[in-house]
Coordinates of C-alpha atoms in Angstrom, one line a residue:
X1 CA 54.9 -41.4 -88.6
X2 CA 56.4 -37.8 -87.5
X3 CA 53.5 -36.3 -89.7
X4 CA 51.0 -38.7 -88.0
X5 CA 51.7 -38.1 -84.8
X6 CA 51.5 -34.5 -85.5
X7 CA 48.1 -34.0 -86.9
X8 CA 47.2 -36.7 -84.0
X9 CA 48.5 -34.0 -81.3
X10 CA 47.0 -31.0 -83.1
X11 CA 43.4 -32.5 -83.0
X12 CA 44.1 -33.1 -79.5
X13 CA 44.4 -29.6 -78.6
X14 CA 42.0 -28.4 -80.9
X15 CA 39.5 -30.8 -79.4
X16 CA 40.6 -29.7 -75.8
X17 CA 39.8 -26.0 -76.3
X18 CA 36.6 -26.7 -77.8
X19 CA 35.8 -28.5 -75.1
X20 CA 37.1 -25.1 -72.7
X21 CA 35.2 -22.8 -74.7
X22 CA 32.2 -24.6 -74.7
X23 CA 32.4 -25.1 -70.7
X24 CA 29.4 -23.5 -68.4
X25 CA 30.2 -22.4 -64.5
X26 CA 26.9 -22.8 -62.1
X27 CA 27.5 -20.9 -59.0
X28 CA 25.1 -23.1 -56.7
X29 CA 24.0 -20.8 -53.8
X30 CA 22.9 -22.4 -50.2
X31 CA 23.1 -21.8 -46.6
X32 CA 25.0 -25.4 -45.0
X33 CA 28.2 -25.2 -43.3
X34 CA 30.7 -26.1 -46.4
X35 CA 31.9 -28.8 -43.8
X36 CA 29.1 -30.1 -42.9
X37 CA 27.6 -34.1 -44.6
X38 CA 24.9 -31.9 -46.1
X39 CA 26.8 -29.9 -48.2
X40 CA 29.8 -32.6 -48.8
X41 CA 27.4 -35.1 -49.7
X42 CA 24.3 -34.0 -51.6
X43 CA 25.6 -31.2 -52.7
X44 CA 29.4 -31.7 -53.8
X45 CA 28.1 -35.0 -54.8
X46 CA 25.6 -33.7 -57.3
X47 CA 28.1 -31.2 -58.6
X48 CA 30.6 -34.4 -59.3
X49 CA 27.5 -36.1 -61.0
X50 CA 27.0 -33.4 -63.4
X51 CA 30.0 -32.6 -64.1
X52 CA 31.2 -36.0 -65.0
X53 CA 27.9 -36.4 -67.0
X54 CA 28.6 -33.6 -69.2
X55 CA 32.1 -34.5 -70.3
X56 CA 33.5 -31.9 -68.5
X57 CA 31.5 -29.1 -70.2
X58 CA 29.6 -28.2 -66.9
X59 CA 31.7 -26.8 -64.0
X60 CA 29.9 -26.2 -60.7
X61 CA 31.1 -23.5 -57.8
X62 CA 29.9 -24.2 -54.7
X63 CA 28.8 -21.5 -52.5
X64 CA 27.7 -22.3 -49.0
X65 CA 27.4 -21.0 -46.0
X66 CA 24.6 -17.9 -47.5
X67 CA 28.3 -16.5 -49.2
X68 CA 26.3 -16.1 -52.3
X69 CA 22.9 -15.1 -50.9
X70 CA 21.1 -15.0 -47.9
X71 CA 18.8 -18.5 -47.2
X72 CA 15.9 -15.8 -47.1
X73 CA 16.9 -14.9 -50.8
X74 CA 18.2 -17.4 -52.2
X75 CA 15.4 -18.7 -54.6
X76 CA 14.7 -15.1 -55.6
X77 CA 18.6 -14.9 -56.5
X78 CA 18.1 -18.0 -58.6
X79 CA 15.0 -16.9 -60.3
X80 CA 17.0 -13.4 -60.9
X81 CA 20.3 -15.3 -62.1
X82 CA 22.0 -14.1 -59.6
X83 CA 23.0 -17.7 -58.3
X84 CA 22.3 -20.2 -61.1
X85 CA 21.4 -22.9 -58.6
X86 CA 19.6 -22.3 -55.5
X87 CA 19.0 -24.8 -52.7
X88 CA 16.8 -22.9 -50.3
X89 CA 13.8 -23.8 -47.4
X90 CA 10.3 -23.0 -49.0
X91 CA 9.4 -21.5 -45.7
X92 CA 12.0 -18.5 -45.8
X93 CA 9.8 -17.1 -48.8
X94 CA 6.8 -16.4 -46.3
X95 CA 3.7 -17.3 -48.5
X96 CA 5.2 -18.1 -51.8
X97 CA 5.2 -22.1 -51.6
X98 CA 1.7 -22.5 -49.7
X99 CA 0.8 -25.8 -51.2
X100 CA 4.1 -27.5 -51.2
X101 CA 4.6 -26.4 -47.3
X102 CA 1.1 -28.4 -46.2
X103 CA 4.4 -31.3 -46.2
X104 CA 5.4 -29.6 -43.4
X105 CA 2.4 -30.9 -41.2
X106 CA 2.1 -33.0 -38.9
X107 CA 2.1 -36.4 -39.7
X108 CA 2.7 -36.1 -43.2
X109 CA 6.4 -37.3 -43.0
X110 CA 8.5 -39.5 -40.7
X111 CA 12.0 -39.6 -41.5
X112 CA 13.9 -37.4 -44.1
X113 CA 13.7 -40.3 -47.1
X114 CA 9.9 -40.3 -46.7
X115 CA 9.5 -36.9 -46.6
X116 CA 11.6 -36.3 -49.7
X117 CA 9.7 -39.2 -51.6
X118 CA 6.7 -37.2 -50.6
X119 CA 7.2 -33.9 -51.4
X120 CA 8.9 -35.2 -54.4
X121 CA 5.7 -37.4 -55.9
X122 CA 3.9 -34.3 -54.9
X123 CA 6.0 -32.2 -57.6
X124 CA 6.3 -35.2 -60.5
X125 CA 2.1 -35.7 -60.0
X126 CA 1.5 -32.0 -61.0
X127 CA 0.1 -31.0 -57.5
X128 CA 2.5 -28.4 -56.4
X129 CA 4.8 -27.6 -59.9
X130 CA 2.8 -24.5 -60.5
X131 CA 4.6 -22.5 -57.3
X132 CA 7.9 -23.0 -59.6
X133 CA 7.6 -21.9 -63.0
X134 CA 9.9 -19.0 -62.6
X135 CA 12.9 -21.6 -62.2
X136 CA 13.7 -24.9 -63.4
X137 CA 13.2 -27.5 -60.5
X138 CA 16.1 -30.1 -60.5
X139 CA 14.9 -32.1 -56.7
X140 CA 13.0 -31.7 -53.6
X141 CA 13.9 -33.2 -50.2
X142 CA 13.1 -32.8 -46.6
X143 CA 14.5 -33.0 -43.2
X144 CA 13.7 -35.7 -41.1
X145 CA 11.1 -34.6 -37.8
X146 CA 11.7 -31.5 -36.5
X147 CA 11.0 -31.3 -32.1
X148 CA 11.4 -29.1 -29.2
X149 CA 15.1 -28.6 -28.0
X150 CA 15.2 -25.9 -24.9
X151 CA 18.2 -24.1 -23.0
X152 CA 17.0 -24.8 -19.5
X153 CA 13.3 -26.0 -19.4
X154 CA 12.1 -29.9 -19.5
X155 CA 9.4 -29.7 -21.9
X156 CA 7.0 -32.9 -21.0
X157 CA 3.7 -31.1 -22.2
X158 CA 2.6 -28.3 -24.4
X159 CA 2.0 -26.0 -21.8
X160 CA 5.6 -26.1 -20.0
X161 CA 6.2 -23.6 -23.6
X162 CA 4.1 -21.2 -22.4
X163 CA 5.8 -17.9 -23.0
X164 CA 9.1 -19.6 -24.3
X165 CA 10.8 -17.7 -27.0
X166 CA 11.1 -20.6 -29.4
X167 CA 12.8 -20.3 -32.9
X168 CA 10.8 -21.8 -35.8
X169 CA 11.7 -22.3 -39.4
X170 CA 8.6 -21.7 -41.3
X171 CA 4.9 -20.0 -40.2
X172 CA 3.6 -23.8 -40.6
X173 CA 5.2 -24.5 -36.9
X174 CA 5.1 -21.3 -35.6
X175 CA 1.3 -21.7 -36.1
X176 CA 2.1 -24.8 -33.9
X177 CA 4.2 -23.2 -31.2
X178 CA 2.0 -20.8 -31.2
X179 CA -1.1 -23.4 -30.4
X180 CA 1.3 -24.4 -27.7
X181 CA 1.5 -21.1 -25.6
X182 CA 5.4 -20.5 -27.2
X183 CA 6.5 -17.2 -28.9
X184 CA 7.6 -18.5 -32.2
X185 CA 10.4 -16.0 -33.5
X186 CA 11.4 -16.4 -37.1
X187 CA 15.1 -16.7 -38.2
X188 CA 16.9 -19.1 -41.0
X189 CA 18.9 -21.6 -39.1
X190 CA 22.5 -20.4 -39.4
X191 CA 21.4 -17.2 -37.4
X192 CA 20.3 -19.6 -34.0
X193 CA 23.5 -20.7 -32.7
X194 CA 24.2 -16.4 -31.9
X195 CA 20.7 -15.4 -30.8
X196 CA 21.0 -18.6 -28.3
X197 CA 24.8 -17.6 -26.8
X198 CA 23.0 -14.1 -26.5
X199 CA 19.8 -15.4 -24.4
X200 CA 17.8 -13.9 -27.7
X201 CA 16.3 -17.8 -27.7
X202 CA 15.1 -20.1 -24.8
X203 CA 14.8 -22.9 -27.5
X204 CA 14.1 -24.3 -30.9
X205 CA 12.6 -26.1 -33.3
X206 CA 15.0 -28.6 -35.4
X207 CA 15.4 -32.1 -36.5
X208 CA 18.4 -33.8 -35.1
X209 CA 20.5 -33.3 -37.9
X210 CA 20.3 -29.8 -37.5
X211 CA 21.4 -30.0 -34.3
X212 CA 24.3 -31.5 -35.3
X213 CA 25.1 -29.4 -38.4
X214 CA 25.0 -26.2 -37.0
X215 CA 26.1 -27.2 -33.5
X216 CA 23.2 -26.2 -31.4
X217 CA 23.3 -29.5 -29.1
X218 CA 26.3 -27.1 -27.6
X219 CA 23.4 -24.7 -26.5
X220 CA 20.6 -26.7 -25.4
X221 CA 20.1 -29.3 -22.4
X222 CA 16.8 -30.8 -22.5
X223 CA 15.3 -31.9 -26.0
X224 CA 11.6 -33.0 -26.7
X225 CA 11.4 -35.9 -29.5
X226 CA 8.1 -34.8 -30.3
X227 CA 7.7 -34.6 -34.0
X228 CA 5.6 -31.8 -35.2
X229 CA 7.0 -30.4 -38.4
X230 CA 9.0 -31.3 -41.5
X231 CA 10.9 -28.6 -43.7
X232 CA 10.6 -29.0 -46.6
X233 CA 13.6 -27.7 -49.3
X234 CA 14.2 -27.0 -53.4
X235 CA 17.1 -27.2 -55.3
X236 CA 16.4 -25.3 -58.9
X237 CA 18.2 -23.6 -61.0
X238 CA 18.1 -20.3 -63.1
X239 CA 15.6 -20.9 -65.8
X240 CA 17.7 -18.9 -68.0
X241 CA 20.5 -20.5 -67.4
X242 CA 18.9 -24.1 -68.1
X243 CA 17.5 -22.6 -71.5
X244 CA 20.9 -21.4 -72.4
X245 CA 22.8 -25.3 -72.1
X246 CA 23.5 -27.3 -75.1
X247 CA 21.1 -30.4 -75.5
X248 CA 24.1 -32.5 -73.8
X249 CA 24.6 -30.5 -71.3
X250 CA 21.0 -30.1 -70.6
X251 CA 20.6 -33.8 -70.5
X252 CA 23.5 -34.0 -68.1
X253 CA 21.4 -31.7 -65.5
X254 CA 18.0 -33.8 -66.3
X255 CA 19.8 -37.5 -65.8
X256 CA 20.9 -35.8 -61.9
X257 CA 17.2 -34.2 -61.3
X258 CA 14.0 -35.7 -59.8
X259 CA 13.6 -38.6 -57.4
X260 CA 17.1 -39.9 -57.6
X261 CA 18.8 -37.5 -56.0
X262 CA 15.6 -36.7 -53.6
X263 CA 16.4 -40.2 -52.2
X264 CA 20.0 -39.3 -51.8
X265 CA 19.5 -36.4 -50.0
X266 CA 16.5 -38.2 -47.4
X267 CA 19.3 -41.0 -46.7
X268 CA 21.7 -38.4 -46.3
X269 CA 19.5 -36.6 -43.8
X270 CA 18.3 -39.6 -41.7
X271 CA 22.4 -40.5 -41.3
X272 CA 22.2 -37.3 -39.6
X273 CA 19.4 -37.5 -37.8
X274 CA 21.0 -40.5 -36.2
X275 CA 24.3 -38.9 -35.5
X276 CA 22.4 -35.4 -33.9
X277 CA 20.6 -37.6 -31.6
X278 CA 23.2 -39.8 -29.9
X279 CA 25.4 -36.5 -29.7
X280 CA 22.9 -35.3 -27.1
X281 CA 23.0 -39.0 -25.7
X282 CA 26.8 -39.0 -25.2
X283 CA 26.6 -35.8 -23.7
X284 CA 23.8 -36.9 -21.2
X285 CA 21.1 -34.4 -22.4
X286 CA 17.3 -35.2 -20.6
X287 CA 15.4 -36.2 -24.1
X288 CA 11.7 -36.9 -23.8
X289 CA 10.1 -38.8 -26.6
X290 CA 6.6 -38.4 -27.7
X291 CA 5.2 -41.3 -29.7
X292 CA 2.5 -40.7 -31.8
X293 CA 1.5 -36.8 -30.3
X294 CA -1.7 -37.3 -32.8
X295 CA -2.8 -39.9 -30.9
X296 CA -1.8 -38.3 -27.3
X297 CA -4.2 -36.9 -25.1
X298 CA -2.4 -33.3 -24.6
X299 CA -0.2 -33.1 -28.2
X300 CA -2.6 -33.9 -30.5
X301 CA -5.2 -30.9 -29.5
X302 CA -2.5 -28.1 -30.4
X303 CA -1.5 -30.0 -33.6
X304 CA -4.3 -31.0 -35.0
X305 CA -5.5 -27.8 -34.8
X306 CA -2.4 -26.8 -36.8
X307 CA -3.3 -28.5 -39.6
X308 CA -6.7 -27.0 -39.8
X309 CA -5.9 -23.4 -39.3
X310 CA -3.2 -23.7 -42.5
X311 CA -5.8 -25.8 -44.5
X312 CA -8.2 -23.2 -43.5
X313 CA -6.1 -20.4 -44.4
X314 CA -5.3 -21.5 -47.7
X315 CA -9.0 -22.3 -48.7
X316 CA -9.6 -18.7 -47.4
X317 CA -6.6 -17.4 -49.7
X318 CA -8.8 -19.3 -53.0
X319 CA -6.6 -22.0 -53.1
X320 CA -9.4 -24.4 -52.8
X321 CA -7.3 -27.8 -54.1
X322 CA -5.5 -27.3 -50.6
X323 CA -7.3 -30.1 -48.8
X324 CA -7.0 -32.2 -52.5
X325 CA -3.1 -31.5 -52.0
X326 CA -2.7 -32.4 -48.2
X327 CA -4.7 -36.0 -48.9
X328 CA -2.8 -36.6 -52.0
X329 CA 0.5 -36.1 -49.8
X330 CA -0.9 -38.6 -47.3
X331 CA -1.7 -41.5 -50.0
X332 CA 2.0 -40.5 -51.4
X333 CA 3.3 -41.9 -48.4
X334 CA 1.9 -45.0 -48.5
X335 CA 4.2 -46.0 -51.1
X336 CA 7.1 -43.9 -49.5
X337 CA 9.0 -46.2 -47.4
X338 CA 10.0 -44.8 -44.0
X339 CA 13.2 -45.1 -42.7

């Protein structure tokens, strides 16, 4: 029985430091707060995923905050190995994601689950996969709306912009502000909440959820529900890396890839959304709300016009399936459910 035991206990610990020496550690680079839901739970979530899905065999370090790489580099750092998971906004590569950014549009997506079921179908159909094949995609997502949040000015029409210094994620709504007499001034979002304190900024352009993450409903007074872009994000991962995994542990990434976890990161979003919005409530900010600015005598002029001049500017480029692309996202959504 002595003997038993033994041999029983030995296996044990031979099995155990297998198991350690076969063990892989993805340093996942993004730019969230590490305390913010975004970060907690899409990404902490999906670590716990795959790391209970591989047995152990796949260890995950989370670096947010841009403590890895900068948001402006942080799918060049995947593609490089530098991070082996990158979870970045398309739109701080200028020009590299053209098709996948026409979700950024307007009236593409409503509400963070739709876009991500979007931009996601997109991917899965073949229509945009091309812009990736220097990594190894694991989901797409979205925010929900992004509008017009100002310091001091009550922004009822496109023309009370004019001459604003407005912060905008991507080119696709700068293009926009632009249209709308603003000056659009690129930065990735963790750099607002200074440039606002320092008067760098008169205003933005966020969903509400990035109000709330990164604490800009501190900084502003008068917020314009007016939705007129979407940004549009990718998680992927070191193609190298990927190609390196054992079969198991590959299958471990692949079972916590695609629409699954685009869906959990819309919902988690939209939460967000909802909690951004009544902060500015409780706090008895002026918000204006826009319904429908395609269909609005003086909003739809500067956005439609939007979506031509990027259409336009890709056919220009040669990529002629752009229009093909931006009418495949709108049929995508009919079988998106908003929420």
């Amino acid at each position: 029985m002595k003997r038993t035991l033994t041999c029983m206990l030995t296996l044990s610990l031979a099995a155990a430091a297998v198991s350690t020496a076969q063990a892989e550690t993805l340093r996942m680079s993004h730019f969230w707060p590490g305390a913010s839901s975004i970060n907690k739970d899409v990404f902490e979530a999906w670590a716990e995923a795959v790391e209970k899905d591989s047995n152990g065999s796949l260890q995950v370090e989370n670096y947010p905050s841009q403590t890895l790489s900068q948001a402006d580099e942080t799918y060049e750092a995947a593609v490089n190995g530098i991070a082996d998971i990158g979870i970045t906004a398309q739109g701080y590569t200028n020009g590299r994601f053209p098709l996948s950014q026409i979700v950024e549009l307007p009236g593409v997506a409503s509400s963070a689950p739709e876009g991500a079921c979007v931009l996601q179908t997109l991917y899965d159909d073949g229509k945009i996969d091309s812009e990736y094949d220097d990594t190894h995609v694991l989901f797409m997502f979205t925010t929900g709306p992004g509008y017009i949040h100002t310091r001091e000015t009550d922004v009822q029409k496109p023309s009370d912009l004019e001459g604003l210094r407005m912060r905008r994620p991507t080119s696709v709504a700068g293009n926009i502000l632009d249209n709308m007499g603003a000056e659009p001034v690129g930065m990735p979002a963790p750099e607002i909440y200074t440039s606002m304190q320092r008067g760098v900024l008169d205003g933005l352009s966020f969903p509400w959820e990035g109000m709330k993450t990164f604490r800009l409903n501190e900084l502003t007074e008068y917020h314009t529900q007016v939705p007129f872009y979407t940004l549009i994000f990718v998680a992927t991962m070191s193609q190298d890396k990927y190609d390196s995994l054992s079969p198991e542990q590959q299958k471990a990434i692949d079972e916590n890839s695609g629409m699954k976890w685009a869906e959990k990161a819309g919902k988690v979003f939209a939460a967000d959304d909802k909690a951004g919005k009544k902060e500015a409530e409780e706090a008895g900010h002026t918000i204006r709300v826009i319904d429908n600015p395609l269909e609005n005598s003086e909003w739809a002029k500067p956005l439609k016009a939007g979506i031509d001049q990027y259409l336009g500017n890709l056919e220009s480029r040669g990529l002629d399936q752009a229009r093909d692309v931006y009418y495949a996202a709108l049929e995508a959504r009919k079988s998106c459910s908003a929420e």
